[in-house]
GROMACS .gro file of N, CA, C and O in nm:
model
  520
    1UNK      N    1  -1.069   0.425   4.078
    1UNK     CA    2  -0.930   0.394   4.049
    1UNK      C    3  -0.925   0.278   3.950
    1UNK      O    4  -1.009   0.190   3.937
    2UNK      N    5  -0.813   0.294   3.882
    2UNK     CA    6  -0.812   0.154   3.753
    2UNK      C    7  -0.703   0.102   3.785
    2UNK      O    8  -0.613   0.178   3.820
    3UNK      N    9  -0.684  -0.005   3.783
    3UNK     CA   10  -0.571  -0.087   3.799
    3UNK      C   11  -0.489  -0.085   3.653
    3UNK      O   12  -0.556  -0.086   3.550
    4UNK      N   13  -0.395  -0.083   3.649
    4UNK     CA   14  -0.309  -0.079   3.509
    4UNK      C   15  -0.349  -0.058   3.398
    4UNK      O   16  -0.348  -0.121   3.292
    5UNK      N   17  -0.418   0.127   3.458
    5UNK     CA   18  -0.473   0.198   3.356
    5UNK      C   19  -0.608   0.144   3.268
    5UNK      O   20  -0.668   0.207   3.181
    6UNK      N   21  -0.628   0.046   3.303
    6UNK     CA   22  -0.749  -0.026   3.202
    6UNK      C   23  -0.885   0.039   3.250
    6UNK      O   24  -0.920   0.045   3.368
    7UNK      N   25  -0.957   0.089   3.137
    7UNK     CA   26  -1.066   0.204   3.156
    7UNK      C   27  -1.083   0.306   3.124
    7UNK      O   28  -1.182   0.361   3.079
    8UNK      N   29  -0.893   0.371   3.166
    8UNK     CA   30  -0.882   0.518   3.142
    8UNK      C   31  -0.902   0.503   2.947
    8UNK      O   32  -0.896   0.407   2.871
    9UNK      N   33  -0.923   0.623   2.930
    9UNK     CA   34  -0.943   0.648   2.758
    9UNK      C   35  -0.750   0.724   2.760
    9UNK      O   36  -0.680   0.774   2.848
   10UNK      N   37  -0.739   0.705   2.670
   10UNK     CA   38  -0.633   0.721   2.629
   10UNK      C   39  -0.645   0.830   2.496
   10UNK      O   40  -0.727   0.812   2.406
   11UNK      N   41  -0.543   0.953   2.499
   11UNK     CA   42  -0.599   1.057   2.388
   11UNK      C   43  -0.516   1.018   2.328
   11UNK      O   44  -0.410   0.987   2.383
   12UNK      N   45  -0.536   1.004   2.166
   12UNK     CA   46  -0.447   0.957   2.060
   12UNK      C   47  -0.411   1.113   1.984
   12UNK      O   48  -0.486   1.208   2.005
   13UNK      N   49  -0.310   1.127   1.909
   13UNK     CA   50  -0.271   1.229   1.844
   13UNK      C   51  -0.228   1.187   1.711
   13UNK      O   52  -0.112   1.153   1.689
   14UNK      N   53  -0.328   1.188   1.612
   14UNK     CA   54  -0.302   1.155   1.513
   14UNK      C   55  -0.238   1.242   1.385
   14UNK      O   56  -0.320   1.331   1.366
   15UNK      N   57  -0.129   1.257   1.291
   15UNK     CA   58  -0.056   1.318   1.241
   15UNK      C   59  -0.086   1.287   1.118
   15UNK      O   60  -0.076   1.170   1.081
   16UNK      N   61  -0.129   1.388   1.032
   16UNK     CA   62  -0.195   1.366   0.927
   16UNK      C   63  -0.043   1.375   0.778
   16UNK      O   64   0.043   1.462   0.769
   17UNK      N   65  -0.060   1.269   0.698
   17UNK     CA   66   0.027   1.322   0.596
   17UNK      C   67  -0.013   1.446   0.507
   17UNK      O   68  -0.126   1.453   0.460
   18UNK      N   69   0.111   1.571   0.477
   18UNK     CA   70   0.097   1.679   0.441
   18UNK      C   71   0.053   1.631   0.299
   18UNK      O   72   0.023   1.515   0.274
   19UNK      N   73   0.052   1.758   0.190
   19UNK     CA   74  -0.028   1.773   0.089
   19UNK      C   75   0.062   1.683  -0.009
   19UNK      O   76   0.168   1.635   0.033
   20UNK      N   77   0.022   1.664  -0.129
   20UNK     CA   78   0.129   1.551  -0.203
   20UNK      C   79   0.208   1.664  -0.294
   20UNK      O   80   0.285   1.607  -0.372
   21UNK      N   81   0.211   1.781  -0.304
   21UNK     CA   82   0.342   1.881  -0.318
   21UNK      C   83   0.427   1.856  -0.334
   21UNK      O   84   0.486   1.836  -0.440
   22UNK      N   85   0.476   1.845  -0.166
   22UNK     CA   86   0.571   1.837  -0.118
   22UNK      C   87   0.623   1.693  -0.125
   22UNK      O   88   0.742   1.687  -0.155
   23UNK      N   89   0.572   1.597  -0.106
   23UNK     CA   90   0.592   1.463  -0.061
   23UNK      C   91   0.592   1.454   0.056
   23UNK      O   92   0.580   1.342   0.105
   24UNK      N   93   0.605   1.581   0.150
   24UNK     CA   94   0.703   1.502   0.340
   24UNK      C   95   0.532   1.434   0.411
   24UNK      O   96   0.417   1.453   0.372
   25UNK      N   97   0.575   1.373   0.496
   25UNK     CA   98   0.507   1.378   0.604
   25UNK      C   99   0.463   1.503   0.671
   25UNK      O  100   0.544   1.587   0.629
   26UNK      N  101   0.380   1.563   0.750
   26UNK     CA  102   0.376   1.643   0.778
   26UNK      C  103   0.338   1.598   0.934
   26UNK      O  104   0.281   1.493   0.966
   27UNK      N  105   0.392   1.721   1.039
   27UNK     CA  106   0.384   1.693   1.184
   27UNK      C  107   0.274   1.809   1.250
   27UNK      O  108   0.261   1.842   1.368
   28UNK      N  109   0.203   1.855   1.136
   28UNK     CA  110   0.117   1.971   1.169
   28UNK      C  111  -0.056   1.928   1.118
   28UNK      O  112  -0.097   1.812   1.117
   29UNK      N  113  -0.102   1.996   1.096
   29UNK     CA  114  -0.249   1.993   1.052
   29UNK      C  115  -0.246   1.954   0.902
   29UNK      O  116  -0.160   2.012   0.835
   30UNK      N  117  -0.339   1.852   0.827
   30UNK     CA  118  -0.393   1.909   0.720
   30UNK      C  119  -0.440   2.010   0.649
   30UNK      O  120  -0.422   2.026   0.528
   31UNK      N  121  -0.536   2.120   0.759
   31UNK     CA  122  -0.533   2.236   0.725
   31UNK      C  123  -0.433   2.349   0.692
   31UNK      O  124  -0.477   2.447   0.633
   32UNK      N  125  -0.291   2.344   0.728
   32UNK     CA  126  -0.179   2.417   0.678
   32UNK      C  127  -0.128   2.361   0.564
   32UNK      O  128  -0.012   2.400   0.550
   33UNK      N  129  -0.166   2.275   0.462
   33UNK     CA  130  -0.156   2.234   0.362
   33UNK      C  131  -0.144   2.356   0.241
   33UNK      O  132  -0.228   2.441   0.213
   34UNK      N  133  -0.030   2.337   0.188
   34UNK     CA  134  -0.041   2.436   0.045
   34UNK      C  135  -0.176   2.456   0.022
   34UNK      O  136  -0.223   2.567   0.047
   35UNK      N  137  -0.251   2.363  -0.025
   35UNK     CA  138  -0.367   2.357  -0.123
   35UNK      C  139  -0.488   2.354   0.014
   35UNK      O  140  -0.583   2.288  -0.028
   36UNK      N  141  -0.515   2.398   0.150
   36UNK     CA  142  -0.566   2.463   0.192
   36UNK      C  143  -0.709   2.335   0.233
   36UNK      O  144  -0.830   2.356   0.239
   37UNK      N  145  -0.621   2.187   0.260
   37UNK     CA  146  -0.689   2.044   0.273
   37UNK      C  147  -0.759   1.983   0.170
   37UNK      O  148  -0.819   1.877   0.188
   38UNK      N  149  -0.757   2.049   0.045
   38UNK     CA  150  -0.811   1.956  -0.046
   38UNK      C  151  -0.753   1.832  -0.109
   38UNK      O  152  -0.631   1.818  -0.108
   39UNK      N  153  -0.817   1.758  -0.154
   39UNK     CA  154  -0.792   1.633  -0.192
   39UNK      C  155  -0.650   1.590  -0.273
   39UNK      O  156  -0.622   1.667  -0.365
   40UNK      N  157  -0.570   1.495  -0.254
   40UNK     CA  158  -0.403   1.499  -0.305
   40UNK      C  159  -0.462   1.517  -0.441
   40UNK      O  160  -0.417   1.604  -0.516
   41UNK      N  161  -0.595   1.412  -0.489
   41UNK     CA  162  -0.631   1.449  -0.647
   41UNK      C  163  -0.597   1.540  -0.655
   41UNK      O  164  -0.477   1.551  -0.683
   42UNK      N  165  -0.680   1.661  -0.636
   42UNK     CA  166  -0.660   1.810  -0.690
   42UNK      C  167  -0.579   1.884  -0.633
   42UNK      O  168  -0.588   2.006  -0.646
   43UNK      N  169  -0.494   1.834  -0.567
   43UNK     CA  170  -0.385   1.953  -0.530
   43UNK      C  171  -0.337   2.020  -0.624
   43UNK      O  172  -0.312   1.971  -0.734
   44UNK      N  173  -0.318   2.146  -0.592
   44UNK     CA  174  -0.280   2.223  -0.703
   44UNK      C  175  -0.321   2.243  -0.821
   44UNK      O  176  -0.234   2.293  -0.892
   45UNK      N  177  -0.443   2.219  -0.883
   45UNK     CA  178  -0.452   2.242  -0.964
   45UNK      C  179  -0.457   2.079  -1.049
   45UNK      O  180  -0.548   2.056  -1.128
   46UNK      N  181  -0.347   1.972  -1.020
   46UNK     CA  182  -0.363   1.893  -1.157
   46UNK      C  183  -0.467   1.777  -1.056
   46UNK      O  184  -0.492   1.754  -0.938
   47UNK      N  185  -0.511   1.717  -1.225
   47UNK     CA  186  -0.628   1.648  -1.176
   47UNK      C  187  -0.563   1.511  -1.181
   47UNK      O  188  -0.483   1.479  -1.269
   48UNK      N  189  -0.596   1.441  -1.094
   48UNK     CA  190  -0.633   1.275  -1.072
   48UNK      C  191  -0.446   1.234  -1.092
   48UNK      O  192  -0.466   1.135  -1.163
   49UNK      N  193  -0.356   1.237  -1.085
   49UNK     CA  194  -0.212   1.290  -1.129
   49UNK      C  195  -0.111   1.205  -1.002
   49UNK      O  196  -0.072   1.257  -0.898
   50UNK      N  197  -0.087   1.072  -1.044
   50UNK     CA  198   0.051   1.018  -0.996
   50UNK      C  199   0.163   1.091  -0.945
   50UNK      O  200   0.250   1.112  -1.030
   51UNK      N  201   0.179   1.121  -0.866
   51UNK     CA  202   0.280   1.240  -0.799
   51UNK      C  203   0.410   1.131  -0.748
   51UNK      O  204   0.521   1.108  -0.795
   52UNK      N  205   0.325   1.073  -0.611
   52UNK     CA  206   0.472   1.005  -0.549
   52UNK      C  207   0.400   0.854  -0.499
   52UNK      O  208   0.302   0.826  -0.430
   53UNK      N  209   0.496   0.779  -0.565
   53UNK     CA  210   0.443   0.606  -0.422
   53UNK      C  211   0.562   0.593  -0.359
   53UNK      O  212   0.672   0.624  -0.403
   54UNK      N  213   0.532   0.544  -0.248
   54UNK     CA  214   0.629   0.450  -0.168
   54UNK      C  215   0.637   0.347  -0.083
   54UNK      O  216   0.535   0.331  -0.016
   55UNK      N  217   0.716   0.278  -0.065
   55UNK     CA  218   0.710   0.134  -0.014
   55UNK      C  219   0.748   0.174   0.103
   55UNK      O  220   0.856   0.233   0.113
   56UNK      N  221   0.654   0.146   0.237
   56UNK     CA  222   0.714   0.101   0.371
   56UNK      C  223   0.680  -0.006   0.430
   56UNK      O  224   0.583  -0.080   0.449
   57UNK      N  225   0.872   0.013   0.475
   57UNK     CA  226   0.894  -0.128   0.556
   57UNK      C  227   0.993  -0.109   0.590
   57UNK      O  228   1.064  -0.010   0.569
   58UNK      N  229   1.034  -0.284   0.698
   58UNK     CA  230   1.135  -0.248   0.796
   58UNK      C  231   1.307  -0.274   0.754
   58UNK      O  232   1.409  -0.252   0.819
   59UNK      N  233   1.282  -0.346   0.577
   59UNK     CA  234   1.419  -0.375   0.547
   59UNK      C  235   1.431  -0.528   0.531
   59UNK      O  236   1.528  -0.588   0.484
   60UNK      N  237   1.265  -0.606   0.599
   60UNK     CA  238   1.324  -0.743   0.534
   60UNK      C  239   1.307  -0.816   0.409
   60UNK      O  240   1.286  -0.744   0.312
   61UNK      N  241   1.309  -0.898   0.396
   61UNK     CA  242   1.274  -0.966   0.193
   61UNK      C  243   1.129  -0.965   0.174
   61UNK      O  244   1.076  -0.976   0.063
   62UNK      N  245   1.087  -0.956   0.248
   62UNK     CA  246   0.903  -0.905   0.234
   62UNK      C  247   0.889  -0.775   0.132
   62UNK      O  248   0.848  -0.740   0.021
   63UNK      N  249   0.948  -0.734   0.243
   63UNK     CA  250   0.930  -0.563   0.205
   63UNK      C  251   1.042  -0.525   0.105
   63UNK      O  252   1.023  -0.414   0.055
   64UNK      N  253   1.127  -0.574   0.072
   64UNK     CA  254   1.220  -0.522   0.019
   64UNK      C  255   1.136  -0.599  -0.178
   64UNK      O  256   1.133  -0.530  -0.280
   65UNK      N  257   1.094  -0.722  -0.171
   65UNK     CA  258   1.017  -0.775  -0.273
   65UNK      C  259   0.907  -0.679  -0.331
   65UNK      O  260   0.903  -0.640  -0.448
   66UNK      N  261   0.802  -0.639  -0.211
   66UNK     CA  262   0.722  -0.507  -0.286
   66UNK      C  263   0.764  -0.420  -0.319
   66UNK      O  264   0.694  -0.356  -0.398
   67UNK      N  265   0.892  -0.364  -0.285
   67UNK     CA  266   0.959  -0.241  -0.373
   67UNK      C  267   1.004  -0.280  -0.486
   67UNK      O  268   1.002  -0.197  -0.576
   68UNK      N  269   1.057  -0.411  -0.516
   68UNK     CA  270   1.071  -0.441  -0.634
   68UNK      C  271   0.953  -0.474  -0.725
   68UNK      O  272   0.958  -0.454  -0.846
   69UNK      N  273   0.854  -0.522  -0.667
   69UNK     CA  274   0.698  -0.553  -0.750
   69UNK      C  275   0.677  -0.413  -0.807
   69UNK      O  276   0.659  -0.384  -0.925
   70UNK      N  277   0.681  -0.321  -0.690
   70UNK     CA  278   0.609  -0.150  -0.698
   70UNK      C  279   0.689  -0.124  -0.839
   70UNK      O  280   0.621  -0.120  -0.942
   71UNK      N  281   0.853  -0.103  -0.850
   71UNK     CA  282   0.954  -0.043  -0.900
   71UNK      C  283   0.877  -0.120  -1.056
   71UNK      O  284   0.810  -0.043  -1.125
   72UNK      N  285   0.887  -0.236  -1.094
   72UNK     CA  286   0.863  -0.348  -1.212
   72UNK      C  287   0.698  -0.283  -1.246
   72UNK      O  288   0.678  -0.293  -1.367
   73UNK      N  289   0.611  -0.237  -1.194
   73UNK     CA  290   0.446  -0.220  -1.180
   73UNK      C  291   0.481  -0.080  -1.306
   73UNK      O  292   0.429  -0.084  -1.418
   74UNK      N  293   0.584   0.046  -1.260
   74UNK     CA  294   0.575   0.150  -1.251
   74UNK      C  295   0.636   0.148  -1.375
   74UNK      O  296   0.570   0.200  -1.464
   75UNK      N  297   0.759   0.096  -1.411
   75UNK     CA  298   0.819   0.077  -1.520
   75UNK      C  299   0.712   0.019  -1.651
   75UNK      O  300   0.692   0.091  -1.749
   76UNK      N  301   0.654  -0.107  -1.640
   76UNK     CA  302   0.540  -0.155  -1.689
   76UNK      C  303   0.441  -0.056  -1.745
   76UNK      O  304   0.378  -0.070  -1.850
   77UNK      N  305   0.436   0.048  -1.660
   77UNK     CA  306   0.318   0.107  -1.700
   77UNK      C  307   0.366   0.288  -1.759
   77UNK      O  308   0.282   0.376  -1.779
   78UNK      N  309   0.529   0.307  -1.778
   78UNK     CA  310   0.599   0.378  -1.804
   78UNK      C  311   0.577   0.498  -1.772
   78UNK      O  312   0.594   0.592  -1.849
   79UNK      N  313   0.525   0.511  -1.619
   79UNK     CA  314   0.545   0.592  -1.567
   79UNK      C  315   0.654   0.669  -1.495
   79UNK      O  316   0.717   0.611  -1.407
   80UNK      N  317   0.690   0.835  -1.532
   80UNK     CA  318   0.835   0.854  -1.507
   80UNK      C  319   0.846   0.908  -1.351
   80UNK      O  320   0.900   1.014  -1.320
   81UNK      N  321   0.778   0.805  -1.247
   81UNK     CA  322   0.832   0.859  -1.120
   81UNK      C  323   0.900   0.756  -1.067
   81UNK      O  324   0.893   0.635  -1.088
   82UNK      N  325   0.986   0.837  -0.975
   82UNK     CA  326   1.058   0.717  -0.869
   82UNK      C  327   0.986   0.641  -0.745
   82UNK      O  328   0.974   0.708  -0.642
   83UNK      N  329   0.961   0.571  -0.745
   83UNK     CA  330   0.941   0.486  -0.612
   83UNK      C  331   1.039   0.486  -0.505
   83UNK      O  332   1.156   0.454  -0.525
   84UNK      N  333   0.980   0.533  -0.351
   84UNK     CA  334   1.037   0.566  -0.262
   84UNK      C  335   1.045   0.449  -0.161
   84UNK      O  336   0.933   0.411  -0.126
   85UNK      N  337   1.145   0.386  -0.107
   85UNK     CA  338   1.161   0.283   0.000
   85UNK      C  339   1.179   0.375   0.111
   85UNK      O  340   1.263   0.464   0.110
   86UNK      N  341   1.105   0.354   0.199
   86UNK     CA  342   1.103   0.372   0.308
   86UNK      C  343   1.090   0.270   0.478
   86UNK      O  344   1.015   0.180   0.516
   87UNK      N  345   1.196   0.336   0.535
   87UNK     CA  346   1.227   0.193   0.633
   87UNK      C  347   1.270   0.229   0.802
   87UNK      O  348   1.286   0.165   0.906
   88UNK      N  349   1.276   0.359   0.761
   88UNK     CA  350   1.260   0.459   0.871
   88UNK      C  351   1.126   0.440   0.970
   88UNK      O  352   1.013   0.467   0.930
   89UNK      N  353   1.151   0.392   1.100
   89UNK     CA  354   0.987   0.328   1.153
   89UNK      C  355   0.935   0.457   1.202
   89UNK      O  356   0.818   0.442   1.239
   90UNK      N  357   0.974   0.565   1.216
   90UNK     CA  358   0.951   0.720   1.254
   90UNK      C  359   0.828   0.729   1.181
   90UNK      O  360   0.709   0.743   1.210
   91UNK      N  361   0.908   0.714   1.061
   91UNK     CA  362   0.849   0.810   0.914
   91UNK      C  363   0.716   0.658   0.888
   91UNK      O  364   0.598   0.678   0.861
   92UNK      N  365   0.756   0.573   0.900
   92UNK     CA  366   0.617   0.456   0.854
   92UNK      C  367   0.532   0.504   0.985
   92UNK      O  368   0.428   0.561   0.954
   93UNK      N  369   0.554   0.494   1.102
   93UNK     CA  370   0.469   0.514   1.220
   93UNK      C  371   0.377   0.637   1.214
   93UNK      O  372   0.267   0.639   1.271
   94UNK      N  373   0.422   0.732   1.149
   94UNK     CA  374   0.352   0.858   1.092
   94UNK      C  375   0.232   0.834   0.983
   94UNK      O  376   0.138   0.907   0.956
   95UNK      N  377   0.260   0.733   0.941
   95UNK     CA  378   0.136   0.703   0.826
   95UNK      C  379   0.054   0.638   0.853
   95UNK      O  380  -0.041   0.622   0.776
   96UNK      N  381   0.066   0.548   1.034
   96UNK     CA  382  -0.061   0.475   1.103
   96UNK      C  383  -0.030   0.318   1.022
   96UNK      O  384  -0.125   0.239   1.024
   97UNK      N  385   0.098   0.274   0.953
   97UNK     CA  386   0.075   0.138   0.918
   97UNK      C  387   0.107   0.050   1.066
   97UNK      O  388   0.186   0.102   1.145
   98UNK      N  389   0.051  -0.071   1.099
   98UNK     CA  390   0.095  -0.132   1.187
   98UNK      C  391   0.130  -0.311   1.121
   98UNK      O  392   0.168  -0.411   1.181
   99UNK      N  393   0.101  -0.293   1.003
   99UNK     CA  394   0.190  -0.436   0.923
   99UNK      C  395   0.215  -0.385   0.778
   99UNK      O  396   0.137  -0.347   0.691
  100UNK      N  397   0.349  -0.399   0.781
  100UNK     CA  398   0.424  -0.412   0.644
  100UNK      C  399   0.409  -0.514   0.588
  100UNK      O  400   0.343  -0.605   0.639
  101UNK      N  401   0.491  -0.528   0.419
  101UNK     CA  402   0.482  -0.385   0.355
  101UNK      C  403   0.358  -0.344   0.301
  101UNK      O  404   0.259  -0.410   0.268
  102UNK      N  405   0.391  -0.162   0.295
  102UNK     CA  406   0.292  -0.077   0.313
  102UNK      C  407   0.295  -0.030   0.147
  102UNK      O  408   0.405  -0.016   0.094
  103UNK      N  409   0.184  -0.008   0.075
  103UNK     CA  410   0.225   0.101  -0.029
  103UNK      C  411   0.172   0.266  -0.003
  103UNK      O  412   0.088   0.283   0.086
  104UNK      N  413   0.202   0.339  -0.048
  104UNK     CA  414   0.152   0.486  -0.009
  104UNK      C  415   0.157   0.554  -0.133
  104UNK      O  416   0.264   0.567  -0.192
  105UNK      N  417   0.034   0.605  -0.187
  105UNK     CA  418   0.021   0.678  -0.339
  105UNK      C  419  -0.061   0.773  -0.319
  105UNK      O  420  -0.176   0.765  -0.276
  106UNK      N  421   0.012   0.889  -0.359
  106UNK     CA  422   0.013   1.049  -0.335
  106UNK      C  423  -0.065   1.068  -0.166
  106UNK      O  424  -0.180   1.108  -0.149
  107UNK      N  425   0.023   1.031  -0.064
  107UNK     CA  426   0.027   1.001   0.054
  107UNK      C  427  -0.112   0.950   0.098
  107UNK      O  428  -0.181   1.030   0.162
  108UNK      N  429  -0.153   0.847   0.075
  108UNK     CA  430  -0.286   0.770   0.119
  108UNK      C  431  -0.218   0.626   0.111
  108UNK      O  432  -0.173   0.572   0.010
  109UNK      N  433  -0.220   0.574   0.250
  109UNK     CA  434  -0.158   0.411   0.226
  109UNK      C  435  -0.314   0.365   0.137
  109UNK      O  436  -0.429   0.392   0.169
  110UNK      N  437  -0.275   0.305   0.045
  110UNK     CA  438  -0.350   0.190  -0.053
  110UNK      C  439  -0.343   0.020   0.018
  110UNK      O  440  -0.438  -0.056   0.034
  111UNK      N  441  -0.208  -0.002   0.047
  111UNK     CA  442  -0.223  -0.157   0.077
  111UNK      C  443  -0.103  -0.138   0.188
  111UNK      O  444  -0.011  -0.060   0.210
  112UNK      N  445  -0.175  -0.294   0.262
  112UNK     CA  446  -0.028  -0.298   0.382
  112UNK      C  447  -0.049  -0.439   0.433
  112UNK      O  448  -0.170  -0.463   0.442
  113UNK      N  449   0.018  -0.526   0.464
  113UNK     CA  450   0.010  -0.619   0.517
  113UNK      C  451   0.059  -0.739   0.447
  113UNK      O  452   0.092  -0.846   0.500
  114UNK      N  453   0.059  -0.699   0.287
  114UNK     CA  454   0.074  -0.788   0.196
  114UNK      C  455   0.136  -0.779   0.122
  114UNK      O  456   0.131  -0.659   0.092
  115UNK      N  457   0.220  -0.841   0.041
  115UNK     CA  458   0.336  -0.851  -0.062
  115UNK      C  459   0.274  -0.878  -0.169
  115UNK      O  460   0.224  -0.990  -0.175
  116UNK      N  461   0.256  -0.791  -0.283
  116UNK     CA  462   0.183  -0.743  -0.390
  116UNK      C  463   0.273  -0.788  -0.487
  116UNK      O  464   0.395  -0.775  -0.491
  117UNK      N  465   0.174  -0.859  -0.590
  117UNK     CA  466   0.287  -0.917  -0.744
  117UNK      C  467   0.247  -0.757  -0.827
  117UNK      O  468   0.163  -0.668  -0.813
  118UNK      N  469   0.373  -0.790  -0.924
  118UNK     CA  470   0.365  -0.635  -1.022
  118UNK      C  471   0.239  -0.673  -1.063
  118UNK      O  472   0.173  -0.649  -0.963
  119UNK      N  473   0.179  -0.707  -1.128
  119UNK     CA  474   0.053  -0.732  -1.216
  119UNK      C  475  -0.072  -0.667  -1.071
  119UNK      O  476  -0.150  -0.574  -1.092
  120UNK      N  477  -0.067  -0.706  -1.002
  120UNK     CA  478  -0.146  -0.709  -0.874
  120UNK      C  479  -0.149  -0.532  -0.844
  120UNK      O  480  -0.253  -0.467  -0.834
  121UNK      N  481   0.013  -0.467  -0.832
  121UNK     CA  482   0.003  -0.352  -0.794
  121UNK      C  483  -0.023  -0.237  -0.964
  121UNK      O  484  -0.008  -0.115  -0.972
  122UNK      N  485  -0.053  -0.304  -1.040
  122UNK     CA  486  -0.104  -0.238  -1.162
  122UNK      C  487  -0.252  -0.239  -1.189
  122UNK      O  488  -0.301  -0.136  -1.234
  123UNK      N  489  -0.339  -0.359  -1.164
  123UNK     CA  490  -0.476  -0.316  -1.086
  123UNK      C  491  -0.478  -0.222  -1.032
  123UNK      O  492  -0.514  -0.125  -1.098
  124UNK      N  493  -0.440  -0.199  -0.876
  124UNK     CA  494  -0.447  -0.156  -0.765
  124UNK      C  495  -0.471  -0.021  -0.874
  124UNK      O  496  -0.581   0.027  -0.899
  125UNK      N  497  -0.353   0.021  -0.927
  125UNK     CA  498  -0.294   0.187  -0.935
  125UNK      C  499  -0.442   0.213  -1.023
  125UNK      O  500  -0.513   0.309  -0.991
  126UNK      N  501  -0.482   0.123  -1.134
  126UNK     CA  502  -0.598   0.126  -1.240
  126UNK      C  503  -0.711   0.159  -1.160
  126UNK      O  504  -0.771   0.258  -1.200
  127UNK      N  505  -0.754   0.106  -1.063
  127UNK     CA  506  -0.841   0.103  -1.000
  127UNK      C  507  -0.855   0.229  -0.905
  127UNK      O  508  -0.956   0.273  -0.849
  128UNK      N  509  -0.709   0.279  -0.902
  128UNK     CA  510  -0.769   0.466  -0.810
  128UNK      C  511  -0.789   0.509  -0.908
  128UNK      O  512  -0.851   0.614  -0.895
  129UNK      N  513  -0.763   0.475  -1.049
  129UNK     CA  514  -0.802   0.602  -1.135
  129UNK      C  515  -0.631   0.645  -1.237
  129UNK      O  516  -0.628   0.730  -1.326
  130UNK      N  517  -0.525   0.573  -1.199
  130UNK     CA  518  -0.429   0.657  -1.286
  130UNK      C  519  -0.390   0.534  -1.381
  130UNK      O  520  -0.310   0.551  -1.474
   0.00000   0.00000   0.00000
């Protein structure tokens, strides 16, 4: 017997983000992925290819500052996508962050915990490759 559960293993259910397609979250397998679990790189066909970022967080000046760093990074580097704020703790809790703010590029969190200067999140993006 365990006293307040301490011992027991606990089964986790982890929810993988869907293919970068779509953009959603997904509440199913990686394997039901359009592109059949391969890498967001090559989804579909295009290679190495900026699809979607987004900022999560819960709405305070932390987080609300890296969406503006992210938004200033993206412009800077005249790229024509939108940056997504996200603040919905559903939809962040689905991506496994447990400290904001989070960034997420072509659904793989990159950074979390820390409030990123534009210059800082233009490395970052250089450094996966786009």
């Amino acid at each position: 017997m365990s006293l307040f559960g301490l011992g027991k293993k606990i089964e986790e259910v982890k929810i993988e983000p869907a293919c970068a397609c779509n953009g959603e979250v997904a509440t199913h397998e990686v394997s039901s992925c359009c592109c059949s679990g391969q890498q967001a790189e090559n989804c579909c066909g295009e290679d190495n290819k900026l699809t979607s970022i987004k900022v999560l967080g819960a709405g305070c000046k932390s987080c609300h500052n890296q969406y503006e760093n992210v938004k200033e990074a993206i412009e800077e580097l005249g790229l024509g996508i939108e940056v997504e704020y996200i603040t919905d703790m559903e939809k962040v809790m689905a991506y496994g962050v447990m400290s904001m703010p989070a960034i997420v590029v072509n659904e793989t969190v990159v950074s979390m915990g820390k409030v990123l200067k534009s210059s800082e999140v233009i490395k970052l993006l250089e450094k996966l490759g786009f």
